[in-house]
Amino acid sequence: MMTSTIRYSIDVIRDEARELVKKGTISRRQPIYALCEYIRPGEWRCVECELEECGYLLRDRICDLIGCETWSED
């Protein structure tokens, strides 16, 4: 059985979530758990552990993870 050796940092997870929100694939209001549909099943456990270590719950909203959006133009 092959196991994943990829380590997901919280910054990588945030970047992935931002991209999915930017594309309109997921909503900022969805729970963080929604990310599991876009991460390979064998790697989701690594993501889940990193989120837990950083104090996030899977029921927290994506907006809690990615924070405020900044706009380059007003």
GROMACS .gro file of N, CA, C and O in nm:
model
  296
    1MET      N    1   0.084  -0.119   0.000
    1MET     CA    2   0.000   0.000   0.000
    1MET      C    3   0.088   0.124   0.000
    1MET      O    4   0.178   0.138   0.081
    2MET      N    5   0.059   0.214  -0.090
    2MET     CA    6   0.138   0.335  -0.100
    2MET      C    7   0.070   0.448  -0.022
    2MET      O    8  -0.051   0.468  -0.033
    3THR      N    9   0.146   0.520   0.059
    3THR     CA   10   0.089   0.631   0.134
    3THR      C   11   0.148   0.761   0.084
    3THR      O   12   0.258   0.764   0.030
    4SER      N   13   0.074   0.867   0.101
    4SER     CA   14   0.116   0.998   0.053
    4SER      C   15   0.224   1.056   0.145
    4SER      O   16   0.215   1.048   0.267
    5THR      N   17   0.326   1.113   0.085
    5THR     CA   18   0.431   1.178   0.162
    5THR      C   19   0.422   1.328   0.148
    5THR      O   20   0.508   1.400   0.195
    6ILE      N   21   0.317   1.376   0.081
    6ILE     CA   22   0.300   1.520   0.063
    6ILE      C   23   0.259   1.583   0.195
    6ILE      O   24   0.171   1.532   0.264
    7ARG      N   25   0.323   1.692   0.228
    7ARG     CA   26   0.290   1.766   0.350
    7ARG      C   27   0.222   1.895   0.308
    7ARG      O   28   0.277   1.974   0.233
    8TYR      N   29   0.101   1.914   0.353
    8TYR     CA   30   0.027   2.036   0.322
    8TYR      C   31   0.047   2.137   0.433
    8TYR      O   32   0.010   2.112   0.546
    9SER      N   33   0.105   2.251   0.398
    9SER     CA   34   0.116   2.358   0.497
    9SER      C   35  -0.015   2.437   0.495
    9SER      O   36  -0.091   2.431   0.398
   10ILE      N   37  -0.040   2.511   0.600
   10ILE     CA   38  -0.162   2.591   0.606
   10ILE      C   39  -0.163   2.693   0.492
   10ILE      O   40  -0.269   2.724   0.437
   11ASP      N   41  -0.047   2.743   0.453
   11ASP     CA   42  -0.041   2.840   0.343
   11ASP      C   43  -0.082   2.777   0.210
   11ASP      O   44  -0.153   2.838   0.131
   12VAL      N   45  -0.042   2.653   0.186
   12VAL     CA   46  -0.080   2.582   0.064
   12VAL      C   47  -0.231   2.556   0.064
   12VAL      O   48  -0.298   2.574  -0.038
   13ILE      N   49  -0.285   2.519   0.178
   13ILE     CA   50  -0.429   2.494   0.190
   13ILE      C   51  -0.506   2.623   0.165
   13ILE      O   52  -0.605   2.625   0.091
   14ARG      N   53  -0.460   2.733   0.224
   14ARG     CA   54  -0.526   2.863   0.202
   14ARG      C   55  -0.521   2.903   0.055
   14ARG      O   56  -0.620   2.951   0.000
   15ASP      N   57  -0.405   2.886  -0.007
   15ASP     CA   58  -0.391   2.921  -0.149
   15ASP      C   59  -0.487   2.839  -0.235
   15ASP      O   60  -0.550   2.893  -0.326
   16GLU      N   61  -0.497   2.712  -0.206
   16GLU     CA   62  -0.588   2.625  -0.282
   16GLU      C   63  -0.733   2.670  -0.263
   16GLU      O   64  -0.810   2.678  -0.358
   17ALA      N   65  -0.769   2.701  -0.139
   17ALA     CA   66  -0.905   2.747  -0.110
   17ALA      C   67  -0.933   2.880  -0.181
   17ALA      O   68  -1.040   2.898  -0.239
   18ARG      N   69  -0.837   2.972  -0.179
   18ARG     CA   70  -0.855   3.101  -0.248
   18ARG      C   71  -0.878   3.081  -0.398
   18ARG      O   72  -0.963   3.147  -0.458
   19GLU      N   73  -0.801   2.991  -0.458
   19GLU     CA   74  -0.817   2.964  -0.601
   19GLU      C   75  -0.955   2.907  -0.632
   19GLU      O   76  -1.018   2.946  -0.731
   20LEU      N   77  -1.002   2.816  -0.548
   20LEU     CA   78  -1.134   2.756  -0.570
   20LEU      C   79  -1.245   2.861  -0.554
   20LEU      O   80  -1.342   2.861  -0.629
   21VAL      N   81  -1.229   2.952  -0.459
   21VAL     CA   82  -1.326   3.060  -0.440
   21VAL      C   83  -1.321   3.155  -0.559
   21VAL      O   84  -1.424   3.194  -0.614
   22LYS      N   85  -1.200   3.190  -0.601
   22LYS     CA   86  -1.181   3.281  -0.715
   22LYS      C   87  -1.246   3.227  -0.842
   22LYS      O   88  -1.308   3.300  -0.919
   23LYS      N   89  -1.235   3.096  -0.863
   23LYS     CA   90  -1.294   3.031  -0.980
   23LYS      C   91  -1.446   3.014  -0.967
   23LYS      O   92  -1.512   2.980  -1.063
   24GLY      N   93  -1.497   3.033  -0.845
   24GLY     CA   94  -1.640   3.015  -0.823
   24GLY      C   95  -1.678   2.870  -0.799
   24GLY      O   96  -1.796   2.835  -0.798
   25THR      N   97  -1.579   2.786  -0.778
   25THR     CA   98  -1.603   2.643  -0.756
   25THR      C   99  -1.665   2.618  -0.619
   25THR      O  100  -1.752   2.532  -0.604
   26ILE      N  101  -1.619   2.694  -0.519
   26ILE     CA  102  -1.675   2.686  -0.384
   26ILE      C  103  -1.707   2.828  -0.338
   26ILE      O  104  -1.656   2.925  -0.394
   27SER      N  105  -1.788   2.837  -0.236
   27SER     CA  106  -1.828   2.966  -0.179
   27SER      C  107  -1.751   2.992  -0.050
   27SER      O  108  -1.717   2.898   0.023
   28ARG      N  109  -1.729   3.118  -0.021
   28ARG     CA  110  -1.663   3.157   0.105
   28ARG      C  111  -1.746   3.114   0.226
   28ARG      O  112  -1.694   3.103   0.336
   29ARG      N  113  -1.876   3.093   0.205
   29ARG     CA  114  -1.965   3.057   0.316
   29ARG      C  115  -1.972   2.908   0.343
   29ARG      O  116  -2.029   2.866   0.443
   30GLN      N  117  -1.917   2.828   0.254
   30GLN     CA  118  -1.920   2.683   0.274
   30GLN      C  119  -1.826   2.643   0.387
   30GLN      O  120  -1.728   2.713   0.416
   31PRO      N  121  -1.853   2.528   0.449
   31PRO     CA  122  -1.760   2.480   0.553
   31PRO      C  123  -1.627   2.437   0.489
   31PRO      O  124  -1.622   2.399   0.372
   32ILE      N  125  -1.523   2.443   0.567
   32ILE     CA  126  -1.390   2.401   0.520
   32ILE      C  127  -1.395   2.258   0.467
   32ILE      O  128  -1.322   2.223   0.375
   33TYR      N  129  -1.482   2.178   0.523
   33TYR     CA  130  -1.493   2.038   0.479
   33TYR      C  131  -1.517   2.027   0.329
   33TYR      O  132  -1.482   1.927   0.267
   34ALA      N  133  -1.576   2.130   0.267
   34ALA     CA  134  -1.603   2.128   0.122
   34ALA      C  135  -1.475   2.109   0.041
   34ALA      O  136  -1.478   2.062  -0.072
   35LEU      N  137  -1.361   2.144   0.098
   35LEU     CA  138  -1.233   2.128   0.028
   35LEU      C  139  -1.201   1.982  -0.001
   35LEU      O  140  -1.126   1.952  -0.094
   36CYS      N  141  -1.256   1.891   0.078
   36CYS     CA  142  -1.222   1.749   0.062
   36CYS      C  143  -1.260   1.696  -0.076
   36CYS      O  144  -1.201   1.600  -0.124
   37GLU      N  145  -1.355   1.761  -0.142
   37GLU     CA  146  -1.395   1.718  -0.276
   37GLU      C  147  -1.288   1.750  -0.381
   37GLU      O  148  -1.291   1.695  -0.491
   38TYR      N  149  -1.194   1.837  -0.347
   38TYR     CA  150  -1.094   1.884  -0.443
   38TYR      C  151  -0.952   1.842  -0.407
   38TYR      O  152  -0.858   1.882  -0.473
   39ILE      N  153  -0.940   1.762  -0.304
   39ILE     CA  154  -0.810   1.710  -0.260
   39ILE      C  155  -0.816   1.559  -0.274
   39ILE      O  156  -0.917   1.497  -0.239
   40ARG      N  157  -0.710   1.499  -0.324
   40ARG     CA  158  -0.710   1.354  -0.340
   40ARG      C  159  -0.739   1.285  -0.207
   40ARG      O  160  -0.688   1.327  -0.103
   41PRO      N  161  -0.822   1.179  -0.212
   41PRO     CA  162  -0.863   1.112  -0.087
   41PRO      C  163  -0.746   1.071   0.002
   41PRO      O  164  -0.753   1.085   0.123
   42GLY      N  165  -0.641   1.022  -0.056
   42GLY     CA  166  -0.526   0.979   0.024
   42GLY      C  167  -0.452   1.094   0.090
   42GLY      O  168  -0.378   1.074   0.186
   43GLU      N  169  -0.474   1.215   0.043
   43GLU     CA  170  -0.405   1.332   0.097
   43GLU      C  171  -0.493   1.413   0.192
   43GLU      O  172  -0.444   1.499   0.263
   44TRP      N  173  -0.623   1.385   0.191
   44TRP     CA  174  -0.715   1.463   0.274
   44TRP      C  175  -0.679   1.453   0.422
   44TRP      O  176  -0.688   1.551   0.495
   45ARG      N  177  -0.637   1.337   0.467
   45ARG     CA  178  -0.602   1.321   0.609
   45ARG      C  179  -0.489   1.415   0.648
   45ARG      O  180  -0.490   1.473   0.756
   46CYS      N  181  -0.392   1.436   0.560
   46CYS     CA  182  -0.282   1.530   0.587
   46CYS      C  183  -0.334   1.672   0.600
   46CYS      O  184  -0.292   1.748   0.687
   47VAL      N  185  -0.427   1.707   0.512
   47VAL     CA  186  -0.488   1.841   0.515
   47VAL      C  187  -0.566   1.858   0.645
   47VAL      O  188  -0.554   1.960   0.714
   48GLU      N  189  -0.643   1.757   0.679
   48GLU     CA  190  -0.724   1.762   0.801
   48GLU      C  191  -0.636   1.780   0.925
   48GLU      O  192  -0.667   1.861   1.013
   49CYS      N  193  -0.525   1.709   0.930
   49CYS     CA  194  -0.434   1.721   1.045
   49CYS      C  195  -0.373   1.861   1.053
   49CYS      O  196  -0.364   1.918   1.162
   50GLU      N  197  -0.333   1.916   0.940
   50GLU     CA  198  -0.275   2.051   0.938
   50GLU      C  199  -0.379   2.155   0.985
   50GLU      O  200  -0.346   2.245   1.062
   51LEU      N  201  -0.501   2.140   0.938
   51LEU     CA  202  -0.607   2.232   0.980
   51LEU      C  203  -0.629   2.223   1.131
   51LEU      O  204  -0.640   2.326   1.199
   52GLU      N  205  -0.632   2.102   1.184
   52GLU     CA  206  -0.651   2.083   1.328
   52GLU      C  207  -0.536   2.145   1.406
   52GLU      O  208  -0.558   2.211   1.508
   53GLU      N  209  -0.412   2.125   1.359
   53GLU     CA  210  -0.295   2.181   1.427
   53GLU      C  211  -0.299   2.334   1.430
   53GLU      O  212  -0.246   2.395   1.523
   54CYS      N  213  -0.364   2.393   1.331
   54CYS     CA  214  -0.373   2.539   1.322
   54CYS      C  215  -0.501   2.594   1.384
   54CYS      O  216  -0.530   2.713   1.374
   55GLY      N  217  -0.578   2.506   1.447
   55GLY     CA  218  -0.696   2.550   1.522
   55GLY      C  219  -0.824   2.564   1.441
   55GLY      O  220  -0.919   2.627   1.488
   56TYR      N  221  -0.829   2.506   1.323
   56TYR     CA  222  -0.950   2.512   1.241
   56TYR      C  223  -1.033   2.386   1.259
   56TYR      O  224  -0.978   2.277   1.271
   57LEU      N  225  -1.164   2.404   1.258
   57LEU     CA  226  -1.257   2.293   1.261
   57LEU      C  227  -1.312   2.275   1.120
   57LEU      O  228  -1.325   2.373   1.046
   58LEU      N  229  -1.345   2.155   1.082
   58LEU     CA  230  -1.397   2.130   0.949
   58LEU      C  231  -1.530   2.199   0.924
   58LEU      O  232  -1.566   2.226   0.810
   59ARG      N  233  -1.601   2.234   1.030
   59ARG     CA  234  -1.728   2.305   1.014
   59ARG      C  235  -1.710   2.457   1.003
   59ARG      O  236  -1.804   2.529   0.971
   60ASP      N  237  -1.588   2.507   1.031
   60ASP     CA  238  -1.560   2.650   1.013
   60ASP      C  239  -1.579   2.686   0.866
   60ASP      O  240  -1.568   2.602   0.778
   61ARG      N  241  -1.606   2.810   0.839
   61ARG     CA  242  -1.629   2.856   0.702
   61ARG      C  243  -1.498   2.879   0.628
   61ARG      O  244  -1.395   2.909   0.687
   62ILE      N  245  -1.504   2.865   0.497
   62ILE     CA  246  -1.388   2.891   0.411
   62ILE      C  247  -1.336   3.032   0.436
   62ILE      O  248  -1.215   3.055   0.441
   63CYS      N  249  -1.427   3.129   0.456
   63CYS     CA  250  -1.384   3.267   0.479
   63CYS      C  251  -1.300   3.280   0.606
   63CYS      O  252  -1.213   3.366   0.614
   64ASP      N  253  -1.322   3.194   0.705
   64ASP     CA  254  -1.239   3.195   0.826
   64ASP      C  255  -1.097   3.150   0.793
   64ASP      O  256  -1.001   3.198   0.854
   65LEU      N  257  -1.085   3.062   0.698
   65LEU     CA  258  -0.955   3.009   0.658
   65LEU      C  259  -0.878   3.107   0.571
   65LEU      O  260  -0.760   3.132   0.594
   66ILE      N  261  -0.945   3.166   0.472
   66ILE     CA  262  -0.872   3.250   0.377
   66ILE      C  263  -0.869   3.397   0.416
   66ILE      O  264  -0.792   3.474   0.359
   67GLY      N  265  -0.950   3.436   0.513
   67GLY     CA  266  -0.947   3.575   0.560
   67GLY      C  267  -1.012   3.671   0.461
   67GLY      O  268  -1.083   3.631   0.369
   68CYS      N  269  -0.982   3.797   0.481
   68CYS     CA  270  -1.040   3.903   0.397
   68CYS      C  271  -0.973   3.908   0.262
   68CYS      O  272  -0.854   3.884   0.250
   69GLU      N  273  -1.052   3.943   0.164
   69GLU     CA  274  -0.997   3.964   0.031
   69GLU      C  275  -0.946   4.107   0.022
   69GLU      O  276  -1.005   4.198   0.079
   70THR      N  277  -0.837   4.126  -0.050
   70THR     CA  278  -0.787   4.262  -0.072
   70THR      C  279  -0.810   4.298  -0.218
   70THR      O  280  -0.797   4.213  -0.307
   71TRP      N  281  -0.843   4.419  -0.241
   71TRP     CA  282  -0.870   4.468  -0.375
   71TRP      C  283  -0.759   4.562  -0.417
   71TRP      O  284  -0.719   4.649  -0.342
   72SER      N  285  -0.710   4.546  -0.537
   72SER     CA  286  -0.602   4.632  -0.585
   72SER      C  287  -0.655   4.764  -0.639
   72SER      O  288  -0.582   4.859  -0.653
   73GLU      N  289  -0.785   4.770  -0.670
   73GLU     CA  290  -0.846   4.893  -0.723
   73GLU      C  291  -0.970   4.926  -0.642
   73GLU      O  292  -1.041   4.839  -0.597
   74ASP      N  293  -0.996   5.053  -0.626
   74ASP     CA  294  -1.118   5.098  -0.557
   74ASP      C  295  -1.219   5.150  -0.655
   74ASP      O  296  -1.192   5.198  -0.758
   0.00000   0.00000   0.00000
